[in-house]
JSON list of C-alpha atoms and ligand atoms in Angstrom, two decimals:
[
{"chain": "A", "resi": 20, "resn": "VAL", "atom": "CA", "xyz": [-186.25, 60.57, -4.34]},
{"chain": "A", "resi": 21, "resn": "VAL", "atom": "CA", "xyz": [-189.09, 59.65, -2.48]},
{"chain": "A", "resi": 22, "resn": "ALA", "atom": "CA", "xyz": [-191.35, 62.20, -0.68]},
{"chain": "A", "resi": 23, "resn": "ASN", "atom": "CA", "xyz": [-192.68, 61.14, 2.21]},
{"chain": "A", "resi": 24, "resn": "TRP", "atom": "CA", "xyz": [-195.52, 63.57, 2.69]},
{"chain": "A", "resi": 25, "resn": "LYS", "atom": "CA", "xyz": [-196.58, 62.03, 5.81]},
{"chain": "A", "resi": 26, "resn": "MET", "atom": "CA", "xyz": [-200.05, 63.52, 6.98]},
{"chain": "A", "resi": 27, "resn": "TYR", "atom": "CA", "xyz": [-199.77, 66.72, 5.15]},
{"chain": "A", "resi": 28, "resn": "PRO", "atom": "CA", "xyz": [-201.43, 68.46, 3.61]},
{"chain": "A", "resi": 29, "resn": "GLN", "atom": "CA", "xyz": [-204.90, 69.11, 4.68]},
{"chain": "A", "resi": 30, "resn": "THR", "atom": "CA", "xyz": [-206.81, 69.30, 1.18]},
{"chain": "A", "resi": 31, "resn": "LEU", "atom": "CA", "xyz": [-206.71, 67.61, -2.08]},
{"chain": "A", "resi": 32, "resn": "ARG", "atom": "CA", "xyz": [-205.95, 71.15, -3.65]},
{"chain": "A", "resi": 33, "resn": "ALA", "atom": "CA", "xyz": [-202.76, 71.68, -1.97]},
{"chain": "A", "resi": 34, "resn": "ALA", "atom": "CA", "xyz": [-201.91, 68.05, -2.87]},
{"chain": "A", "resi": 35, "resn": "LYS", "atom": "CA", "xyz": [-202.41, 68.44, -6.15]},
{"chain": "A", "resi": 36, "resn": "GLU", "atom": "CA", "xyz": [-200.75, 72.03, -6.54]},
{"chain": "A", "resi": 37, "resn": "LEU", "atom": "CA", "xyz": [-197.51, 70.13, -4.74]},
{"chain": "A", "resi": 38, "resn": "VAL", "atom": "CA", "xyz": [-197.57, 67.19, -7.37]},
{"chain": "A", "resi": 39, "resn": "SER", "atom": "CA", "xyz": [-197.55, 70.11, -10.10]},
{"chain": "A", "resi": 40, "resn": "ALA", "atom": "CA", "xyz": [-194.66, 72.02, -8.57]},
{"chain": "A", "resi": 41, "resn": "THR", "atom": "CA", "xyz": [-192.80, 68.87, -8.10]},
{"chain": "A", "resi": 42, "resn": "LYS", "atom": "CA", "xyz": [-193.11, 67.87, -11.78]},
{"chain": "A", "resi": 43, "resn": "ARG", "atom": "CA", "xyz": [-192.45, 71.44, -12.93]},
{"chain": "A", "resi": 44, "resn": "ALA", "atom": "CA", "xyz": [-189.24, 71.55, -10.94]},
{"chain": "A", "resi": 45, "resn": "LEU", "atom": "CA", "xyz": [-188.20, 67.91, -12.41]},
{"chain": "A", "resi": 46, "resn": "THR", "atom": "CA", "xyz": [-188.39, 69.57, -16.10]},
{"chain": "A", "resi": 47, "resn": "LYS", "atom": "CA", "xyz": [-185.27, 71.13, -15.65]},
{"chain": "A", "resi": 48, "resn": "VAL", "atom": "CA", "xyz": [-183.55, 68.09, -13.80]},
{"chain": "A", "resi": 49, "resn": "ALA", "atom": "CA", "xyz": [-182.25, 65.39, -16.03]},
{"chain": "A", "resi": 50, "resn": "GLY", "atom": "CA", "xyz": [-181.40, 61.73, -14.37]},
{"chain": "A", "resi": 51, "resn": "VAL", "atom": "CA", "xyz": [-183.58, 62.07, -11.11]},
{"chain": "A", "resi": 52, "resn": "LYS", "atom": "CA", "xyz": [-186.97, 60.25, -10.57]},
{"chain": "A", "resi": 53, "resn": "VAL", "atom": "CA", "xyz": [-189.24, 61.10, -7.97]},
{"chain": "A", "resi": 54, "resn": "VAL", "atom": "CA", "xyz": [-191.83, 58.99, -6.05]},
{"chain": "A", "resi": 55, "resn": "VAL", "atom": "CA", "xyz": [-194.77, 61.08, -4.57]},
{"chain": "A", "resi": 56, "resn": "VAL", "atom": "CA", "xyz": [-195.95, 59.37, -1.24]},
{"chain": "A", "resi": 57, "resn": "PRO", "atom": "CA", "xyz": [-198.99, 61.17, -0.15]},
{"chain": "A", "resi": 58, "resn": "PRO", "atom": "CA", "xyz": [-201.99, 60.34, 2.11]},
{"chain": "A", "resi": 59, "resn": "SER", "atom": "CA", "xyz": [-203.95, 57.57, 0.69]},
{"chain": "A", "resi": 60, "resn": "THR", "atom": "CA", "xyz": [-206.87, 59.46, -0.17]},
{"chain": "A", "resi": 61, "resn": "PHE", "atom": "CA", "xyz": [-205.18, 61.89, -2.17]},
{"chain": "A", "resi": 62, "resn": "LEU", "atom": "CA", "xyz": [-203.34, 58.94, -4.18]},
{"chain": "A", "resi": 63, "resn": "ARG", "atom": "CA", "xyz": [-206.04, 58.42, -7.11]},
{"chain": "A", "resi": 64, "resn": "GLU", "atom": "CA", "xyz": [-206.61, 62.04, -7.80]},
{"chain": "A", "resi": 65, "resn": "VAL", "atom": "CA", "xyz": [-202.78, 63.09, -7.99]},
{"chain": "A", "resi": 66, "resn": "SER", "atom": "CA", "xyz": [-201.60, 60.08, -9.90]},
{"chain": "A", "resi": 67, "resn": "LYS", "atom": "CA", "xyz": [-204.17, 60.22, -12.72]},
{"chain": "A", "resi": 68, "resn": "GLY", "atom": "CA", "xyz": [-203.53, 61.91, -15.93]},
{"chain": "A", "resi": 69, "resn": "VAL", "atom": "CA", "xyz": [-200.87, 61.98, -18.39]},
{"chain": "A", "resi": 70, "resn": "LYS", "atom": "CA", "xyz": [-197.84, 59.46, -17.42]},
{"chain": "A", "resi": 71, "resn": "ASN", "atom": "CA", "xyz": [-194.83, 61.17, -16.58]},
{"chain": "A", "resi": 72, "resn": "ALA", "atom": "CA", "xyz": [-191.90, 58.94, -16.75]},
{"chain": "A", "resi": 73, "resn": "LYS", "atom": "CA", "xyz": [-190.19, 60.69, -13.79]},
{"chain": "A", "resi": 74, "resn": "VAL", "atom": "CA", "xyz": [-193.17, 60.75, -11.58]},
{"chain": "A", "resi": 75, "resn": "SER", "atom": "CA", "xyz": [-194.54, 57.83, -9.84]},
{"chain": "A", "resi": 76, "resn": "TYR", "atom": "CA", "xyz": [-196.54, 57.04, -6.71]},
{"chain": "A", "resi": 77, "resn": "GLY", "atom": "CA", "xyz": [-196.47, 55.03, -3.64]},
{"chain": "A", "resi": 78, "resn": "ALA", "atom": "CA", "xyz": [-198.53, 54.46, -0.42]},
{"chain": "A", "resi": 79, "resn": "GLN", "atom": "CA", "xyz": [-197.50, 54.89, 3.01]},
{"chain": "A", "resi": 80, "resn": "HIS", "atom": "CA", "xyz": [-198.58, 51.91, 4.43]},
{"chain": "A", "resi": 81, "resn": "ALA", "atom": "CA", "xyz": [-201.00, 49.02, 4.00]},
{"chain": "A", "resi": 82, "resn": "HIS", "atom": "CA", "xyz": [-202.08, 45.90, 5.27]},
{"chain": "A", "resi": 83, "resn": "PHE", "atom": "CA", "xyz": [-200.48, 42.42, 4.49]},
{"chain": "A", "resi": 84, "resn": "GLU", "atom": "CA", "xyz": [-203.95, 40.70, 3.99]},
{"chain": "A", "resi": 85, "resn": "ARG", "atom": "CA", "xyz": [-205.53, 40.57, 0.72]},
{"chain": "A", "resi": 86, "resn": "VAL", "atom": "CA", "xyz": [-209.20, 41.02, 2.14]},
{"chain": "A", "resi": 87, "resn": "GLY", "atom": "CA", "xyz": [-211.06, 40.72, 5.25]},
{"chain": "A", "resi": 88, "resn": "ALA", "atom": "CA", "xyz": [-212.65, 42.16, 8.26]},
{"chain": "A", "resi": 89, "resn": "PHE", "atom": "CA", "xyz": [-210.10, 44.91, 9.39]},
{"chain": "A", "resi": 90, "resn": "THR", "atom": "CA", "xyz": [-211.39, 48.23, 10.06]},
{"chain": "A", "resi": 91, "resn": "GLY", "atom": "CA", "xyz": [-209.52, 50.81, 8.91]},
{"chain": "A", "resi": 92, "resn": "GLU", "atom": "CA", "xyz": [-207.16, 49.18, 6.81]},
{"chain": "A", "resi": 93, "resn": "VAL", "atom": "CA", "xyz": [-206.27, 49.22, 3.23]},
{"chain": "A", "resi": 94, "resn": "SER", "atom": "CA", "xyz": [-204.80, 46.63, 1.24]},
{"chain": "A", "resi": 95, "resn": "MET", "atom": "CA", "xyz": [-201.56, 46.53, -1.34]},
{"chain": "A", "resi": 96, "resn": "GLN", "atom": "CA", "xyz": [-203.93, 45.37, -4.13]},
{"chain": "A", "resi": 97, "resn": "GLN", "atom": "CA", "xyz": [-206.35, 48.63, -3.27]},
{"chain": "A", "resi": 98, "resn": "MET", "atom": "CA", "xyz": [-203.25, 50.88, -3.00]},
{"chain": "A", "resi": 99, "resn": "ARG", "atom": "CA", "xyz": [-202.44, 49.66, -6.56]},
{"chain": "A", "resi": 100, "resn": "ASP", "atom": "CA", "xyz": [-205.73, 50.09, -7.71]},
{"chain": "A", "resi": 101, "resn": "VAL", "atom": "CA", "xyz": [-205.51, 53.96, -6.86]},
{"chain": "A", "resi": 102, "resn": "GLY", "atom": "CA", "xyz": [-202.07, 54.39, -8.54]},
{"chain": "A", "resi": 103, "resn": "ALA", "atom": "CA", "xyz": [-199.36, 53.45, -6.23]},
{"chain": "A", "resi": 104, "resn": "ALA", "atom": "CA", "xyz": [-196.41, 51.59, -7.79]},
{"chain": "A", "resi": 105, "resn": "TYR", "atom": "CA", "xyz": [-194.45, 51.63, -4.05]},
{"chain": "A", "resi": 106, "resn": "VAL", "atom": "CA", "xyz": [-195.42, 50.92, -0.56]},
{"chain": "A", "resi": 107, "resn": "LEU", "atom": "CA", "xyz": [-193.17, 52.26, 2.51]},
{"chain": "A", "resi": 108, "resn": "VAL", "atom": "CA", "xyz": [-193.14, 49.23, 5.05]},
{"chain": "A", "resi": 109, "resn": "GLY", "atom": "CA", "xyz": [-192.10, 49.67, 8.51]},
{"chain": "A", "resi": 110, "resn": "HIS", "atom": "CA", "xyz": [-191.38, 53.38, 8.75]},
{"chain": "A", "resi": 111, "resn": "SER", "atom": "CA", "xyz": [-190.14, 54.27, 12.34]},
{"chain": "A", "resi": 112, "resn": "GLU", "atom": "CA", "xyz": [-193.41, 56.31, 12.89]},
{"chain": "A", "resi": 113, "resn": "ARG", "atom": "CA", "xyz": [-195.57, 53.04, 12.18]},
{"chain": "A", "resi": 114, "resn": "ARG", "atom": "CA", "xyz": [-192.94, 50.61, 14.18]},
{"chain": "A", "resi": 115, "resn": "ALA", "atom": "CA", "xyz": [-193.41, 53.53, 17.09]},
{"chain": "A", "resi": 116, "resn": "MET", "atom": "CA", "xyz": [-197.27, 52.53, 16.85]},
{"chain": "A", "resi": 117, "resn": "GLY", "atom": "CA", "xyz": [-196.27, 49.06, 17.51]},
{"chain": "A", "resi": 118, "resn": "GLU", "atom": "CA", "xyz": [-195.40, 47.29, 14.12]},
{"chain": "A", "resi": 119, "resn": "SER", "atom": "CA", "xyz": [-193.11, 44.57, 14.52]},
{"chain": "A", "resi": 120, "resn": "ASN", "atom": "CA", "xyz": [-190.53, 42.82, 12.09]},
{"chain": "A", "resi": 121, "resn": "GLU", "atom": "CA", "xyz": [-192.84, 40.02, 11.71]},
{"chain": "A", "resi": 122, "resn": "GLU", "atom": "CA", "xyz": [-195.56, 42.59, 10.13]},
{"chain": "A", "resi": 123, "resn": "THR", "atom": "CA", "xyz": [-193.17, 44.30, 8.11]},
{"chain": "A", "resi": 124, "resn": "ASN", "atom": "CA", "xyz": [-191.89, 41.29, 6.60]},
{"chain": "A", "resi": 125, "resn": "LYS", "atom": "CA", "xyz": [-195.59, 40.10, 5.68]},
{"chain": "A", "resi": 126, "resn": "GLN", "atom": "CA", "xyz": [-195.70, 43.56, 4.16]},
{"chain": "A", "resi": 127, "resn": "VAL", "atom": "CA", "xyz": [-193.08, 42.95, 1.92]},
{"chain": "A", "resi": 128, "resn": "VAL", "atom": "CA", "xyz": [-194.24, 39.64, 0.74]},
{"chain": "A", "resi": 129, "resn": "ALA", "atom": "CA", "xyz": [-197.72, 41.02, 0.33]},
{"chain": "A", "resi": 130, "resn": "ALA", "atom": "CA", "xyz": [-196.38, 44.08, -1.61]},
{"chain": "A", "resi": 131, "resn": "LEU", "atom": "CA", "xyz": [-194.37, 41.92, -4.02]},
{"chain": "A", "resi": 132, "resn": "GLY", "atom": "CA", "xyz": [-197.39, 39.76, -4.39]},
{"chain": "A", "resi": 133, "resn": "ALA", "atom": "CA", "xyz": [-199.56, 42.65, -5.19]},
{"chain": "A", "resi": 134, "resn": "GLY", "atom": "CA", "xyz": [-196.99, 44.01, -7.66]},
{"chain": "A", "resi": 135, "resn": "LEU", "atom": "CA", "xyz": [-195.80, 46.83, -5.56]},
{"chain": "A", "resi": 136, "resn": "LYS", "atom": "CA", "xyz": [-192.39, 47.80, -4.78]},
{"chain": "A", "resi": 137, "resn": "PRO", "atom": "CA", "xyz": [-191.91, 47.55, -0.99]},
{"chain": "A", "resi": 138, "resn": "ILE", "atom": "CA", "xyz": [-189.40, 50.25, 0.52]},
{"chain": "A", "resi": 139, "resn": "LEU", "atom": "CA", "xyz": [-188.36, 48.84, 3.57]},
{"chain": "A", "resi": 140, "resn": "CYS", "atom": "CA", "xyz": [-187.56, 51.52, 6.02]},
{"chain": "A", "resi": 141, "resn": "VAL", "atom": "CA", "xyz": [-184.88, 50.49, 8.80]},
{"chain": "A", "resi": 142, "resn": "GLY", "atom": "CA", "xyz": [-183.26, 52.56, 11.25]},
{"chain": "A", "resi": 143, "resn": "GLU", "atom": "CA", "xyz": [-181.92, 52.69, 15.03]},
{"chain": "A", "resi": 144, "resn": "TRP", "atom": "CA", "xyz": [-184.00, 54.60, 17.62]},
{"chain": "A", "resi": 145, "resn": "ASP", "atom": "CA", "xyz": [-180.56, 55.95, 19.13]},
{"chain": "A", "resi": 146, "resn": "ARG", "atom": "CA", "xyz": [-176.82, 54.77, 19.48]},
{"chain": "A", "resi": 147, "resn": "ASP", "atom": "CA", "xyz": [-174.85, 53.72, 22.24]},
{"chain": "A", "resi": 148, "resn": "GLU", "atom": "CA", "xyz": [-170.96, 53.45, 22.46]},
{"chain": "A", "resi": 149, "resn": "ASP", "atom": "CA", "xyz": [-170.72, 49.87, 22.35]},
{"chain": "A", "resi": 150, "resn": "GLY", "atom": "CA", "xyz": [-172.82, 49.30, 19.06]},
{"chain": "A", "resi": 151, "resn": "GLU", "atom": "CA", "xyz": [-175.26, 47.22, 20.90]},
{"chain": "A", "resi": 152, "resn": "TYR", "atom": "CA", "xyz": [-177.90, 49.08, 18.47]},
{"chain": "A", "resi": 153, "resn": "LEU", "atom": "CA", "xyz": [-176.47, 47.01, 15.58]},
{"chain": "A", "resi": 154, "resn": "GLU", "atom": "CA", "xyz": [-177.88, 43.98, 16.87]},
{"chain": "A", "resi": 155, "resn": "GLY", "atom": "CA", "xyz": [-181.56, 45.20, 16.87]},
{"chain": "A", "resi": 156, "resn": "PHE", "atom": "CA", "xyz": [-180.91, 46.88, 13.31]},
{"chain": "A", "resi": 157, "resn": "ALA", "atom": "CA", "xyz": [-179.43, 43.86, 11.96]},
{"chain": "A", "resi": 158, "resn": "ARG", "atom": "CA", "xyz": [-182.96, 42.05, 12.86]},
{"chain": "A", "resi": 159, "resn": "GLN", "atom": "CA", "xyz": [-185.10, 44.78, 11.26]},
{"chain": "A", "resi": 160, "resn": "VAL", "atom": "CA", "xyz": [-182.91, 44.32, 7.98]},
{"chain": "A", "resi": 161, "resn": "ARG", "atom": "CA", "xyz": [-182.97, 40.21, 7.98]},
{"chain": "A", "resi": 162, "resn": "GLU", "atom": "CA", "xyz": [-186.38, 39.71, 9.30]},
{"chain": "A", "resi": 163, "resn": "GLY", "atom": "CA", "xyz": [-187.90, 42.42, 7.05]},
{"chain": "A", "resi": 164, "resn": "LEU", "atom": "CA", "xyz": [-186.65, 40.58, 4.09]},
{"chain": "A", "resi": 165, "resn": "ALA", "atom": "CA", "xyz": [-187.15, 36.71, 5.16]},
{"chain": "A", "resi": 166, "resn": "ASN", "atom": "CA", "xyz": [-189.14, 34.50, 2.81]},
{"chain": "A", "resi": 167, "resn": "VAL", "atom": "CA", "xyz": [-188.44, 36.73, -0.09]},
{"chain": "A", "resi": 168, "resn": "PRO", "atom": "CA", "xyz": [-187.06, 35.00, -2.99]},
{"chain": "A", "resi": 169, "resn": "LYS", "atom": "CA", "xyz": [-183.88, 35.97, -4.68]},
{"chain": "A", "resi": 170, "resn": "ASN", "atom": "CA", "xyz": [-185.59, 36.50, -8.25]},
{"chain": "A", "resi": 171, "resn": "LYS", "atom": "CA", "xyz": [-187.94, 39.05, -6.52]},
{"chain": "A", "resi": 172, "resn": "LEU", "atom": "CA", "xyz": [-184.83, 41.32, -5.08]},
{"chain": "A", "resi": 173, "resn": "LYS", "atom": "CA", "xyz": [-185.19, 43.49, -7.94]},
{"chain": "A", "resi": 174, "resn": "ASN", "atom": "CA", "xyz": [-188.12, 45.12, -6.75]},
{"chain": "A", "resi": 175, "resn": "ILE", "atom": "CA", "xyz": [-186.80, 45.68, -3.17]},
{"chain": "A", "resi": 176, "resn": "ILE", "atom": "CA", "xyz": [-185.56, 49.23, -2.10]},
{"chain": "A", "resi": 177, "resn": "ILE", "atom": "CA", "xyz": [-184.12, 49.44, 1.41]},
{"chain": "A", "resi": 178, "resn": "ALA", "atom": "CA", "xyz": [-184.43, 52.93, 3.13]},
{"chain": "A", "resi": 179, "resn": "TYR", "atom": "CA", "xyz": [-181.71, 53.76, 6.15]},
{"chain": "A", "resi": 180, "resn": "GLU", "atom": "CA", "xyz": [-183.56, 55.99, 8.55]},
{"chain": "A", "resi": 181, "resn": "PRO", "atom": "CA", "xyz": [-181.67, 56.53, 11.72]},
{"chain": "A", "resi": 182, "resn": "VAL", "atom": "CA", "xyz": [-184.74, 57.64, 14.24]},
{"chain": "A", "resi": 183, "resn": "TRP", "atom": "CA", "xyz": [-182.42, 60.34, 15.93]},
{"chain": "A", "resi": 184, "resn": "ALA", "atom": "CA", "xyz": [-181.80, 62.07, 12.68]},
{"chain": "A", "resi": 185, "resn": "ILE", "atom": "CA", "xyz": [-185.45, 62.66, 11.62]},
{"chain": "A", "resi": 186, "resn": "GLY", "atom": "CA", "xyz": [-187.53, 65.51, 11.61]},
{"chain": "A", "resi": 187, "resn": "GLY", "atom": "CA", "xyz": [-184.59, 68.30, 11.86]},
{"chain": "A", "resi": 188, "resn": "GLU", "atom": "CA", "xyz": [-182.33, 69.95, 9.45]},
{"chain": "A", "resi": 189, "resn": "LYS", "atom": "CA", "xyz": [-179.03, 68.23, 10.39]},
{"chain": "A", "resi": 190, "resn": "ALA", "atom": "CA", "xyz": [-178.47, 65.03, 8.63]},
{"chain": "A", "resi": 191, "resn": "PRO", "atom": "CA", "xyz": [-175.24, 62.73, 9.61]},
{"chain": "A", "resi": 192, "resn": "GLU", "atom": "CA", "xyz": [-172.03, 62.78, 7.89]},
{"chain": "A", "resi": 193, "resn": "PRO", "atom": "CA", "xyz": [-172.41, 60.85, 4.75]},
{"chain": "A", "resi": 194, "resn": "HIS", "atom": "CA", "xyz": [-169.54, 58.49, 6.07]},
{"chain": "A", "resi": 195, "resn": "VAL", "atom": "CA", "xyz": [-171.86, 57.46, 8.87]},
{"chain": "A", "resi": 196, "resn": "VAL", "atom": "CA", "xyz": [-174.60, 56.63, 6.36]},
{"chain": "A", "resi": 197, "resn": "HIS", "atom": "CA", "xyz": [-171.90, 54.91, 3.93]},
{"chain": "A", "resi": 198, "resn": "GLU", "atom": "CA", "xyz": [-171.05, 52.60, 6.57]},
{"chain": "A", "resi": 199, "resn": "MET", "atom": "CA", "xyz": [-174.50, 51.74, 7.13]},
{"chain": "A", "resi": 200, "resn": "VAL", "atom": "CA", "xyz": [-175.05, 50.86, 3.68]},
{"chain": "A", "resi": 201, "resn": "LEU", "atom": "CA", "xyz": [-172.11, 48.51, 3.59]},
{"chain": "A", "resi": 202, "resn": "TYR", "atom": "CA", "xyz": [-173.53, 46.99, 6.80]},
{"chain": "A", "resi": 203, "resn": "ILE", "atom": "CA", "xyz": [-176.89, 46.33, 5.30]},
{"chain": "A", "resi": 204, "resn": "HIS", "atom": "CA", "xyz": [-175.51, 44.57, 2.09]},
{"chain": "A", "resi": 205, "resn": "LYS", "atom": "CA", "xyz": [-173.28, 42.67, 4.39]},
{"chain": "A", "resi": 206, "resn": "ILE", "atom": "CA", "xyz": [-176.52, 41.24, 6.49]},
{"chain": "A", "resi": 207, "resn": "LEU", "atom": "CA", "xyz": [-178.06, 40.75, 3.41]},
{"chain": "A", "resi": 208, "resn": "MET", "atom": "CA", "xyz": [-175.27, 38.37, 1.99]},
{"chain": "A", "resi": 209, "resn": "GLU", "atom": "CA", "xyz": [-175.81, 36.04, 4.16]},
{"chain": "A", "resi": 210, "resn": "PRO", "atom": "CA", "xyz": [-179.22, 34.88, 2.69]},
{"chain": "A", "resi": 211, "resn": "PHE", "atom": "CA", "xyz": [-178.67, 36.16, -0.54]},
{"chain": "A", "resi": 212, "resn": "GLY", "atom": "CA", "xyz": [-175.39, 36.24, -1.59]},
{"chain": "A", "resi": 213, "resn": "LYS", "atom": "CA", "xyz": [-173.76, 38.64, -3.85]},
{"chain": "A", "resi": 214, "resn": "ALA", "atom": "CA", "xyz": [-177.65, 39.47, -5.14]},
{"chain": "A", "resi": 215, "resn": "ALA", "atom": "CA", "xyz": [-177.72, 41.54, -2.21]},
{"chain": "A", "resi": 216, "resn": "LEU", "atom": "CA", "xyz": [-175.48, 44.22, -3.45]},
{"chain": "A", "resi": 217, "resn": "THR", "atom": "CA", "xyz": [-177.66, 45.16, -6.01]},
{"chain": "A", "resi": 218, "resn": "ILE", "atom": "CA", "xyz": [-180.40, 46.28, -3.67]},
{"chain": "A", "resi": 219, "resn": "PRO", "atom": "CA", "xyz": [-180.71, 49.72, -3.82]},
{"chain": "A", "resi": 220, "resn": "VAL", "atom": "CA", "xyz": [-180.38, 51.94, -0.30]},
{"chain": "A", "resi": 221, "resn": "LEU", "atom": "CA", "xyz": [-181.80, 55.14, 0.25]},
{"chain": "A", "resi": 222, "resn": "TYR", "atom": "CA", "xyz": [-180.82, 57.60, 3.02]},
{"chain": "A", "resi": 223, "resn": "GLY", "atom": "CA", "xyz": [-183.67, 59.50, 5.07]},
{"chain": "A", "resi": 224, "resn": "GLY", "atom": "CA", "xyz": [-183.67, 61.91, 7.82]},
{"chain": "A", "resi": 225, "resn": "SER", "atom": "CA", "xyz": [-183.40, 65.61, 7.72]},
{"chain": "A", "resi": 226, "resn": "VAL", "atom": "CA", "xyz": [-182.33, 65.56, 4.25]},
{"chain": "A", "resi": 227, "resn": "ASN", "atom": "CA", "xyz": [-182.59, 69.23, 2.91]},
{"chain": "A", "resi": 228, "resn": "GLU", "atom": "CA", "xyz": [-181.41, 71.23, 0.14]},
{"chain": "A", "resi": 229, "resn": "GLU", "atom": "CA", "xyz": [-178.08, 71.56, 1.35]},
{"chain": "A", "resi": 230, "resn": "SER", "atom": "CA", "xyz": [-177.18, 68.23, 2.39]},
{"chain": "A", "resi": 231, "resn": "ALA", "atom": "CA", "xyz": [-179.07, 66.15, -0.66]},
{"chain": "A", "resi": 232, "resn": "ARG", "atom": "CA", "xyz": [-176.26, 66.21, -3.02]},
{"chain": "A", "resi": 233, "resn": "VAL", "atom": "CA", "xyz": [-173.33, 65.31, -0.92]},
{"chain": "A", "resi": 234, "resn": "MET", "atom": "CA", "xyz": [-175.40, 62.26, 0.98]},
{"chain": "A", "resi": 235, "resn": "ILE", "atom": "CA", "xyz": [-175.44, 60.78, -2.66]},
{"chain": "A", "resi": 236, "resn": "ASP", "atom": "CA", "xyz": [-172.02, 61.73, -3.57]},
{"chain": "A", "resi": 237, "resn": "GLU", "atom": "CA", "xyz": [-170.59, 60.72, -0.46]},
{"chain": "A", "resi": 238, "resn": "GLY", "atom": "CA", "xyz": [-172.98, 58.25, 1.45]},
{"chain": "A", "resi": 239, "resn": "ALA", "atom": "CA", "xyz": [-173.06, 55.56, -1.22]},
{"chain": "A", "resi": 240, "resn": "VAL", "atom": "CA", "xyz": [-176.93, 55.66, -1.27]},
{"chain": "A", "resi": 241, "resn": "GLN", "atom": "CA", "xyz": [-178.98, 55.57, -4.54]},
{"chain": "A", "resi": 242, "resn": "GLY", "atom": "CA", "xyz": [-181.60, 57.87, -3.27]},
{"chain": "A", "resi": 243, "resn": "LEU", "atom": "CA", "xyz": [-183.17, 59.68, -0.58]},
{"chain": "A", "resi": 244, "resn": "LEU", "atom": "CA", "xyz": [-186.44, 59.54, 1.55]},
{"chain": "A", "resi": 245, "resn": "VAL", "atom": "CA", "xyz": [-187.34, 63.18, 2.42]},
{"chain": "A", "resi": 246, "resn": "GLY", "atom": "CA", "xyz": [-189.79, 63.93, 4.85]},
{"chain": "A", "resi": 247, "resn": "HIS", "atom": "CA", "xyz": [-190.60, 67.88, 5.55]},
{"chain": "A", "resi": 248, "resn": "VAL", "atom": "CA", "xyz": [-188.70, 69.22, 2.92]},
{"chain": "A", "resi": 249, "resn": "SER", "atom": "CA", "xyz": [-190.84, 67.50, 0.24]},
{"chain": "A", "resi": 250, "resn": "ILE", "atom": "CA", "xyz": [-194.22, 69.22, 1.35]},
{"chain": "A", "resi": 251, "resn": "ASP", "atom": "CA", "xyz": [-192.69, 72.69, 0.96]},
{"chain": "A", "resi": 252, "resn": "ALA", "atom": "CA", "xyz": [-192.87, 73.10, -3.01]},
{"chain": "A", "resi": 253, "resn": "LYS", "atom": "CA", "xyz": [-189.80, 75.86, -3.19]},
{"chain": "A", "resi": 254, "resn": "ARG", "atom": "CA", "xyz": [-187.31, 73.71, -0.84]},
{"chain": "A", "resi": 255, "resn": "PHE", "atom": "CA", "xyz": [-188.24, 70.68, -2.62]},
{"chain": "A", "resi": 256, "resn": "ALA", "atom": "CA", "xyz": [-187.37, 72.27, -6.04]},
{"chain": "A", "resi": 257, "resn": "ALA", "atom": "CA", "xyz": [-184.36, 73.42, -4.80]},
{"chain": "A", "resi": 258, "resn": "LEU", "atom": "CA", "xyz": [-183.16, 69.98, -3.28]},
{"chain": "A", "resi": 259, "resn": "LEU", "atom": "CA", "xyz": [-184.07, 68.53, -6.82]},
{"chain": "A", "resi": 260, "resn": "LYS", "atom": "CA", "xyz": [-182.33, 70.75, -8.68]},
{"chain": "A", "resi": 261, "resn": "SER", "atom": "CA", "xyz": [-179.01, 70.22, -6.56]},
{"chain": "A", "resi": 262, "resn": "LEU", "atom": "CA", "xyz": [-179.12, 66.71, -7.99]},
{"chain": "A", "resi": 263, "resn": "LYS", "atom": "CA", "xyz": [-179.18, 67.63, -11.27]},
{"chain": "B", "resi": 24, "resn": "13P", "atom": "P1", "xyz": [-187.66, 64.39, 7.53]},
{"chain": "B", "resi": 24, "resn": "13P", "atom": "O1", "xyz": [-186.89, 64.66, 6.08]},
{"chain": "B", "resi": 24, "resn": "13P", "atom": "O2", "xyz": [-188.77, 65.38, 7.99]},
{"chain": "B", "resi": 24, "resn": "13P", "atom": "O3", "xyz": [-186.60, 64.27, 8.57]},
{"chain": "B", "resi": 24, "resn": "13P", "atom": "O4", "xyz": [-188.21, 63.02, 7.59]},
{"chain": "B", "resi": 24, "resn": "13P", "atom": "C1", "xyz": [-187.74, 61.79, 7.10]},
{"chain": "B", "resi": 24, "resn": "13P", "atom": "C2", "xyz": [-188.66, 60.55, 7.23]},
{"chain": "B", "resi": 24, "resn": "13P", "atom": "O5", "xyz": [-188.98, 60.21, 8.06]},
{"chain": "B", "resi": 24, "resn": "13P", "atom": "C3", "xyz": [-188.99, 60.32, 5.58]},
{"chain": "B", "resi": 24, "resn": "13P", "atom": "O6", "xyz": [-189.79, 58.87, 5.71]}
]
């Protein structure tokens, strides 16, 4: 379960409390791992200390260049240095700011090079009855993973996040997600063959303590990418508990 905190909370103190609450909740839940993805300023502090096999950390974004004159940016290696093991790539909120498939692809390649596991986020903005959205969706998937050598696939995670489902309380029916998981694997069979089937797919978009379990059981996903519920300690604990 990946907890994408987005631009919350406001203080390091609140961030630390949230991580502690997540760790406490996990002591009662077997078989679930959490990746906390906080704003980058909190990463070093929240990730230090006693290693916890159930909790690891990720960055919300990093630049694809290793070093250079890129004011305001942070590199993959720098994120790794402050404790990240994962990095979100191509979240729709970043694509909305102009991030292209070409850039997400460079980030995926850079992340792998820096020893981070990229979580490539893909998802259509909306749907049309003729299914034309599938074309743009397929490009996000295909182009996002271009130039990735087959032997690196084990370090790749894909998150299906339909933009129309983000930020509310109603996730789509699990069969809708299941269909997209099959489609993602089908798209990736072309470049990668059967190895594509081993790439884990997560679901994100309005997942809450009610829908988490059924999404895992019936949506054919191997995990969840949780936004606003992950910054509410009580609700997130209930969500984790529902998965045990
Ligand atoms: P919500 O869970 O708030 O819908 O956010 C989903 C998301 O964008 C996670 O990356």
